[in-house]
Amino acid sequence: MRERISHALGRDPDERTLRDALKQQPNNIDAAIPLARALLARNCPKNALEVLDGVLLATPGELRALNAKAVVLDHEGRHQEAQELYRQALAEEPENPMLRNNLKLSLALEGKREAGDASPAPQADGRNASARSR
């Protein structure tokens, strides 16, 4: 009920500010990620993906945008697509701990482990995939 009322009253002013920032600078990753988080929190993953796709269109290969999009895809259960994005980003920065951790979490969510990875799969600790580092 609260969600309906909130939606009926319009968007959060912060969301509006973030959208305005993205209109002015389509490559503004510092606006895109918080906006995508807010959209995901409102259960609007499709909109979150659209925001992140817009940033990736403006700045292809932007690591933080790739990671954020992969997190949204994991949240939606689209683990293989997410893992492709993590691997794409890791090709640019192989030692990035955030990307490596998120790939491992994605594999664990899907019930797999990276080939050749002798370490055990990360244990779920009750956090949602959207709470992962971005």
mmCIF file with all atom_site columns, C-alpha atoms in Angstrom:
data_model
loop_
_atom_site.group_PDB
_atom_site.id
_atom_site.type_symbol
_atom_site.label_atom_id
_atom_site.label_alt_id
_atom_site.label_comp_id
_atom_site.label_asym_id
_atom_site.label_entity_id
_atom_site.label_seq_id
_atom_site.pdbx_PDB_ins_code
_atom_site.Cartn_x
_atom_site.Cartn_y
_atom_site.Cartn_z
_atom_site.occupancy
_atom_site.B_iso_or_equiv
_atom_site.pdbx_formal_charge
_atom_site.auth_seq_id
_atom_site.auth_comp_id
_atom_site.auth_asym_id
_atom_site.auth_atom_id
_atom_site.pdbx_PDB_model_num
ATOM 1   C CA . MET A 1 1   ? 0.000  0.000   0.000   1.00 0.00 ? 1   MET A CA 1
ATOM 2   C CA . ARG A 1 2   ? 2.803  2.433   0.918   1.00 0.00 ? 2   ARG A CA 1
ATOM 3   C CA . GLU A 1 3   ? 4.583  1.582   -2.298  1.00 0.00 ? 3   GLU A CA 1
ATOM 4   C CA . ARG A 1 4   ? 1.466  2.428   -4.329  1.00 0.00 ? 4   ARG A CA 1
ATOM 5   C CA . ILE A 1 5   ? 1.051  5.728   -2.517  1.00 0.00 ? 5   ILE A CA 1
ATOM 6   C CA . SER A 1 6   ? 4.713  6.574   -2.982  1.00 0.00 ? 6   SER A CA 1
ATOM 7   C CA . HIS A 1 7   ? 4.495  5.724   -6.677  1.00 0.00 ? 7   HIS A CA 1
ATOM 8   C CA . ALA A 1 8   ? 1.305  7.741   -7.075  1.00 0.00 ? 8   ALA A CA 1
ATOM 9   C CA . LEU A 1 9   ? 2.902  10.802  -5.499  1.00 0.00 ? 9   LEU A CA 1
ATOM 10  C CA . GLY A 1 10  ? 5.771  10.706  -7.960  1.00 0.00 ? 10  GLY A CA 1
ATOM 11  C CA . ARG A 1 11  ? 9.450  10.014  -7.827  1.00 0.00 ? 11  ARG A CA 1
ATOM 12  C CA . ASP A 1 12  ? 11.727 10.707  -4.930  1.00 0.00 ? 12  ASP A CA 1
ATOM 13  C CA . PRO A 1 13  ? 13.338 14.170  -5.290  1.00 0.00 ? 13  PRO A CA 1
ATOM 14  C CA . ASP A 1 14  ? 16.783 12.540  -5.160  1.00 0.00 ? 14  ASP A CA 1
ATOM 15  C CA . GLU A 1 15  ? 15.784 10.279  -8.028  1.00 0.00 ? 15  GLU A CA 1
ATOM 16  C CA . ARG A 1 16  ? 14.688 13.312  -10.014 1.00 0.00 ? 16  ARG A CA 1
ATOM 17  C CA . THR A 1 17  ? 18.018 15.021  -9.321  1.00 0.00 ? 17  THR A CA 1
ATOM 18  C CA . LEU A 1 18  ? 19.932 11.926  -10.427 1.00 0.00 ? 18  LEU A CA 1
ATOM 19  C CA . ARG A 1 19  ? 17.873 11.661  -13.620 1.00 0.00 ? 19  ARG A CA 1
ATOM 20  C CA . ASP A 1 20  ? 18.528 15.341  -14.359 1.00 0.00 ? 20  ASP A CA 1
ATOM 21  C CA . ALA A 1 21  ? 22.249 14.809  -13.829 1.00 0.00 ? 21  ALA A CA 1
ATOM 22  C CA . LEU A 1 22  ? 22.185 11.906  -16.290 1.00 0.00 ? 22  LEU A CA 1
ATOM 23  C CA . LYS A 1 23  ? 20.327 13.993  -18.862 1.00 0.00 ? 23  LYS A CA 1
ATOM 24  C CA . GLN A 1 24  ? 23.048 16.615  -18.646 1.00 0.00 ? 24  GLN A CA 1
ATOM 25  C CA . GLN A 1 25  ? 25.878 14.071  -18.602 1.00 0.00 ? 25  GLN A CA 1
ATOM 26  C CA . PRO A 1 26  ? 24.862 10.639  -19.955 1.00 0.00 ? 26  PRO A CA 1
ATOM 27  C CA . ASN A 1 27  ? 28.204 9.205   -18.822 1.00 0.00 ? 27  ASN A CA 1
ATOM 28  C CA . ASN A 1 28  ? 27.750 10.280  -15.175 1.00 0.00 ? 28  ASN A CA 1
ATOM 29  C CA . ILE A 1 29  ? 28.374 6.992   -13.402 1.00 0.00 ? 29  ILE A CA 1
ATOM 30  C CA . ASP A 1 30  ? 28.174 8.731   -10.017 1.00 0.00 ? 30  ASP A CA 1
ATOM 31  C CA . ALA A 1 31  ? 24.521 9.521   -10.756 1.00 0.00 ? 31  ALA A CA 1
ATOM 32  C CA . ALA A 1 32  ? 23.701 6.290   -12.583 1.00 0.00 ? 32  ALA A CA 1
ATOM 33  C CA . ILE A 1 33  ? 24.675 3.863   -9.822  1.00 0.00 ? 33  ILE A CA 1
ATOM 34  C CA . PRO A 1 34  ? 22.630 5.487   -7.011  1.00 0.00 ? 34  PRO A CA 1
ATOM 35  C CA . LEU A 1 35  ? 19.695 5.852   -9.414  1.00 0.00 ? 35  LEU A CA 1
ATOM 36  C CA . ALA A 1 36  ? 19.935 2.184   -10.389 1.00 0.00 ? 36  ALA A CA 1
ATOM 37  C CA . ARG A 1 37  ? 20.051 1.256   -6.678  1.00 0.00 ? 37  ARG A CA 1
ATOM 38  C CA . ALA A 1 38  ? 16.941 3.330   -5.979  1.00 0.00 ? 38  ALA A CA 1
ATOM 39  C CA . LEU A 1 39  ? 15.116 1.747   -8.906  1.00 0.00 ? 39  LEU A CA 1
ATOM 40  C CA . LEU A 1 40  ? 16.113 -1.728  -7.805  1.00 0.00 ? 40  LEU A CA 1
ATOM 41  C CA . ALA A 1 41  ? 14.916 -0.940  -4.272  1.00 0.00 ? 41  ALA A CA 1
ATOM 42  C CA . ARG A 1 42  ? 11.564 0.080   -5.773  1.00 0.00 ? 42  ARG A CA 1
ATOM 43  C CA . ASN A 1 43  ? 11.494 -3.259  -7.602  1.00 0.00 ? 43  ASN A CA 1
ATOM 44  C CA . CYS A 1 44  ? 12.069 -1.663  -11.013 1.00 0.00 ? 44  CYS A CA 1
ATOM 45  C CA . PRO A 1 45  ? 15.008 -3.714  -12.314 1.00 0.00 ? 45  PRO A CA 1
ATOM 46  C CA . LYS A 1 46  ? 14.103 -3.089  -15.951 1.00 0.00 ? 46  LYS A CA 1
ATOM 47  C CA . ASN A 1 47  ? 14.437 0.656   -15.377 1.00 0.00 ? 47  ASN A CA 1
ATOM 48  C CA . ALA A 1 48  ? 17.704 0.156   -13.498 1.00 0.00 ? 48  ALA A CA 1
ATOM 49  C CA . LEU A 1 49  ? 19.093 -1.806  -16.441 1.00 0.00 ? 49  LEU A CA 1
ATOM 50  C CA . GLU A 1 50  ? 17.983 0.947   -18.831 1.00 0.00 ? 50  GLU A CA 1
ATOM 51  C CA . VAL A 1 51  ? 19.846 3.554   -16.775 1.00 0.00 ? 51  VAL A CA 1
ATOM 52  C CA . LEU A 1 52  ? 23.010 1.455   -16.730 1.00 0.00 ? 52  LEU A CA 1
ATOM 53  C CA . ASP A 1 53  ? 22.721 0.643   -20.431 1.00 0.00 ? 53  ASP A CA 1
ATOM 54  C CA . GLY A 1 54  ? 22.554 4.374   -21.110 1.00 0.00 ? 54  GLY A CA 1
ATOM 55  C CA . VAL A 1 55  ? 25.818 4.950   -19.253 1.00 0.00 ? 55  VAL A CA 1
ATOM 56  C CA . LEU A 1 56  ? 27.431 2.011   -21.028 1.00 0.00 ? 56  LEU A CA 1
ATOM 57  C CA . LEU A 1 57  ? 26.314 3.442   -24.346 1.00 0.00 ? 57  LEU A CA 1
ATOM 58  C CA . ALA A 1 58  ? 27.982 6.754   -23.462 1.00 0.00 ? 58  ALA A CA 1
ATOM 59  C CA . THR A 1 59  ? 31.114 5.108   -21.998 1.00 0.00 ? 59  THR A CA 1
ATOM 60  C CA . PRO A 1 60  ? 31.460 1.535   -23.270 1.00 0.00 ? 60  PRO A CA 1
ATOM 61  C CA . GLY A 1 61  ? 33.378 -0.758  -20.960 1.00 0.00 ? 61  GLY A CA 1
ATOM 62  C CA . GLU A 1 62  ? 33.050 1.482   -17.865 1.00 0.00 ? 62  GLU A CA 1
ATOM 63  C CA . LEU A 1 63  ? 33.951 -0.999  -15.119 1.00 0.00 ? 63  LEU A CA 1
ATOM 64  C CA . ARG A 1 64  ? 31.663 0.370   -12.415 1.00 0.00 ? 64  ARG A CA 1
ATOM 65  C CA . ALA A 1 65  ? 28.708 0.402   -14.821 1.00 0.00 ? 65  ALA A CA 1
ATOM 66  C CA . LEU A 1 66  ? 29.461 -3.152  -15.964 1.00 0.00 ? 66  LEU A CA 1
ATOM 67  C CA . ASN A 1 67  ? 29.630 -4.281  -12.345 1.00 0.00 ? 67  ASN A CA 1
ATOM 68  C CA . ALA A 1 68  ? 26.404 -2.481  -11.406 1.00 0.00 ? 68  ALA A CA 1
ATOM 69  C CA . LYS A 1 69  ? 24.556 -3.937  -14.387 1.00 0.00 ? 69  LYS A CA 1
ATOM 70  C CA . ALA A 1 70  ? 25.825 -7.412  -13.516 1.00 0.00 ? 70  ALA A CA 1
ATOM 71  C CA . VAL A 1 71  ? 24.582 -6.986  -9.935  1.00 0.00 ? 71  VAL A CA 1
ATOM 72  C CA . VAL A 1 72  ? 21.107 -6.092  -11.244 1.00 0.00 ? 72  VAL A CA 1
ATOM 73  C CA . LEU A 1 73  ? 21.186 -9.109  -13.563 1.00 0.00 ? 73  LEU A CA 1
ATOM 74  C CA . ASP A 1 74  ? 22.166 -11.342 -10.627 1.00 0.00 ? 74  ASP A CA 1
ATOM 75  C CA . HIS A 1 75  ? 19.316 -9.859  -8.620  1.00 0.00 ? 75  HIS A CA 1
ATOM 76  C CA . GLU A 1 76  ? 16.997 -10.913 -11.434 1.00 0.00 ? 76  GLU A CA 1
ATOM 77  C CA . GLY A 1 77  ? 18.399 -14.443 -11.514 1.00 0.00 ? 77  GLY A CA 1
ATOM 78  C CA . ARG A 1 78  ? 20.147 -13.856 -14.854 1.00 0.00 ? 78  ARG A CA 1
ATOM 79  C CA . HIS A 1 79  ? 23.440 -15.186 -13.538 1.00 0.00 ? 79  HIS A CA 1
ATOM 80  C CA . GLN A 1 80  ? 25.053 -16.238 -16.820 1.00 0.00 ? 80  GLN A CA 1
ATOM 81  C CA . GLU A 1 81  ? 24.558 -12.767 -18.303 1.00 0.00 ? 81  GLU A CA 1
ATOM 82  C CA . ALA A 1 82  ? 25.933 -11.233 -15.114 1.00 0.00 ? 82  ALA A CA 1
ATOM 83  C CA . GLN A 1 83  ? 28.960 -13.500 -15.170 1.00 0.00 ? 83  GLN A CA 1
ATOM 84  C CA . GLU A 1 84  ? 29.726 -12.471 -18.762 1.00 0.00 ? 84  GLU A CA 1
ATOM 85  C CA . LEU A 1 85  ? 29.808 -8.834  -17.650 1.00 0.00 ? 85  LEU A CA 1
ATOM 86  C CA . TYR A 1 86  ? 32.002 -9.575  -14.636 1.00 0.00 ? 86  TYR A CA 1
ATOM 87  C CA . ARG A 1 87  ? 34.428 -11.461 -16.893 1.00 0.00 ? 87  ARG A CA 1
ATOM 88  C CA . GLN A 1 88  ? 34.406 -8.632  -19.442 1.00 0.00 ? 88  GLN A CA 1
ATOM 89  C CA . ALA A 1 89  ? 35.323 -6.171  -16.699 1.00 0.00 ? 89  ALA A CA 1
ATOM 90  C CA . LEU A 1 90  ? 37.921 -8.547  -15.230 1.00 0.00 ? 90  LEU A CA 1
ATOM 91  C CA . ALA A 1 91  ? 39.591 -8.757  -18.643 1.00 0.00 ? 91  ALA A CA 1
ATOM 92  C CA . GLU A 1 92  ? 40.390 -5.060  -18.182 1.00 0.00 ? 92  GLU A CA 1
ATOM 93  C CA . GLU A 1 93  ? 41.259 -5.243  -14.463 1.00 0.00 ? 93  GLU A CA 1
ATOM 94  C CA . PRO A 1 94  ? 42.051 -8.854  -13.563 1.00 0.00 ? 94  PRO A CA 1
ATOM 95  C CA . GLU A 1 95  ? 42.988 -8.135  -9.957  1.00 0.00 ? 95  GLU A CA 1
ATOM 96  C CA . ASN A 1 96  ? 39.945 -5.976  -9.098  1.00 0.00 ? 96  ASN A CA 1
ATOM 97  C CA . PRO A 1 97  ? 38.705 -7.464  -5.794  1.00 0.00 ? 97  PRO A CA 1
ATOM 98  C CA . MET A 1 98  ? 35.157 -6.117  -6.153  1.00 0.00 ? 98  MET A CA 1
ATOM 99  C CA . LEU A 1 99  ? 34.712 -7.742  -9.563  1.00 0.00 ? 99  LEU A CA 1
ATOM 100 C CA . ARG A 1 100 ? 36.340 -10.995 -8.471  1.00 0.00 ? 100 ARG A CA 1
ATOM 101 C CA . ASN A 1 101 ? 34.154 -11.194 -5.373  1.00 0.00 ? 101 ASN A CA 1
ATOM 102 C CA . ASN A 1 102 ? 30.977 -10.406 -7.284  1.00 0.00 ? 102 ASN A CA 1
ATOM 103 C CA . LEU A 1 103 ? 31.788 -13.047 -9.899  1.00 0.00 ? 103 LEU A CA 1
ATOM 104 C CA . LYS A 1 104 ? 32.288 -15.613 -7.126  1.00 0.00 ? 104 LYS A CA 1
ATOM 105 C CA . LEU A 1 105 ? 29.008 -14.589 -5.514  1.00 0.00 ? 105 LEU A CA 1
ATOM 106 C CA . SER A 1 106 ? 27.219 -14.861 -8.847  1.00 0.00 ? 106 SER A CA 1
ATOM 107 C CA . LEU A 1 107 ? 28.647 -18.326 -9.408  1.00 0.00 ? 107 LEU A CA 1
ATOM 108 C CA . ALA A 1 108 ? 27.588 -19.321 -5.893  1.00 0.00 ? 108 ALA A CA 1
ATOM 109 C CA . LEU A 1 109 ? 24.086 -18.000 -6.489  1.00 0.00 ? 109 LEU A CA 1
ATOM 110 C CA . GLU A 1 110 ? 23.947 -20.150 -9.584  1.00 0.00 ? 110 GLU A CA 1
ATOM 111 C CA . GLY A 1 111 ? 25.454 -23.099 -7.716  1.00 0.00 ? 111 GLY A CA 1
ATOM 112 C CA . LYS A 1 112 ? 28.746 -23.204 -9.618  1.00 0.00 ? 112 LYS A CA 1
ATOM 113 C CA . ARG A 1 113 ? 32.381 -22.459 -8.926  1.00 0.00 ? 113 ARG A CA 1
ATOM 114 C CA . GLU A 1 114 ? 34.878 -20.919 -11.313 1.00 0.00 ? 114 GLU A CA 1
ATOM 115 C CA . ALA A 1 115 ? 36.876 -23.619 -13.085 1.00 0.00 ? 115 ALA A CA 1
ATOM 116 C CA . GLY A 1 116 ? 40.270 -23.983 -11.467 1.00 0.00 ? 116 GLY A CA 1
ATOM 117 C CA . ASP A 1 117 ? 39.230 -22.110 -8.321  1.00 0.00 ? 117 ASP A CA 1
ATOM 118 C CA . ALA A 1 118 ? 40.231 -24.317 -5.418  1.00 0.00 ? 118 ALA A CA 1
ATOM 119 C CA . SER A 1 119 ? 38.680 -22.059 -2.802  1.00 0.00 ? 119 SER A CA 1
ATOM 120 C CA . PRO A 1 120 ? 35.207 -22.983 -1.595  1.00 0.00 ? 120 PRO A CA 1
ATOM 121 C CA . ALA A 1 121 ? 32.242 -21.060 -2.958  1.00 0.00 ? 121 ALA A CA 1
ATOM 122 C CA . PRO A 1 122 ? 31.262 -18.080 -0.811  1.00 0.00 ? 122 PRO A CA 1
ATOM 123 C CA . GLN A 1 123 ? 28.548 -18.815 1.696   1.00 0.00 ? 123 GLN A CA 1
ATOM 124 C CA . ALA A 1 124 ? 25.316 -16.896 1.497   1.00 0.00 ? 124 ALA A CA 1
ATOM 125 C CA . ASP A 1 125 ? 25.016 -14.642 4.515   1.00 0.00 ? 125 ASP A CA 1
ATOM 126 C CA . GLY A 1 126 ? 21.442 -13.544 4.022   1.00 0.00 ? 126 GLY A CA 1
ATOM 127 C CA . ARG A 1 127 ? 22.304 -10.383 2.120   1.00 0.00 ? 127 ARG A CA 1
ATOM 128 C CA . ASN A 1 128 ? 20.529 -9.688  -1.122  1.00 0.00 ? 128 ASN A CA 1
ATOM 129 C CA . ALA A 1 129 ? 22.633 -9.549  -4.305  1.00 0.00 ? 129 ALA A CA 1
ATOM 130 C CA . SER A 1 130 ? 21.862 -5.835  -4.580  1.00 0.00 ? 130 SER A CA 1
ATOM 131 C CA . ALA A 1 131 ? 23.676 -5.265  -1.277  1.00 0.00 ? 131 ALA A CA 1
ATOM 132 C CA . ARG A 1 132 ? 26.980 -6.354  -2.817  1.00 0.00 ? 132 ARG A CA 1
ATOM 133 C CA . SER A 1 133 ? 29.732 -3.884  -3.430  1.00 0.00 ? 133 SER A CA 1
ATOM 134 C CA . ARG A 1 134 ? 29.349 -1.811  -6.535  1.00 0.00 ? 134 ARG A CA 1
#
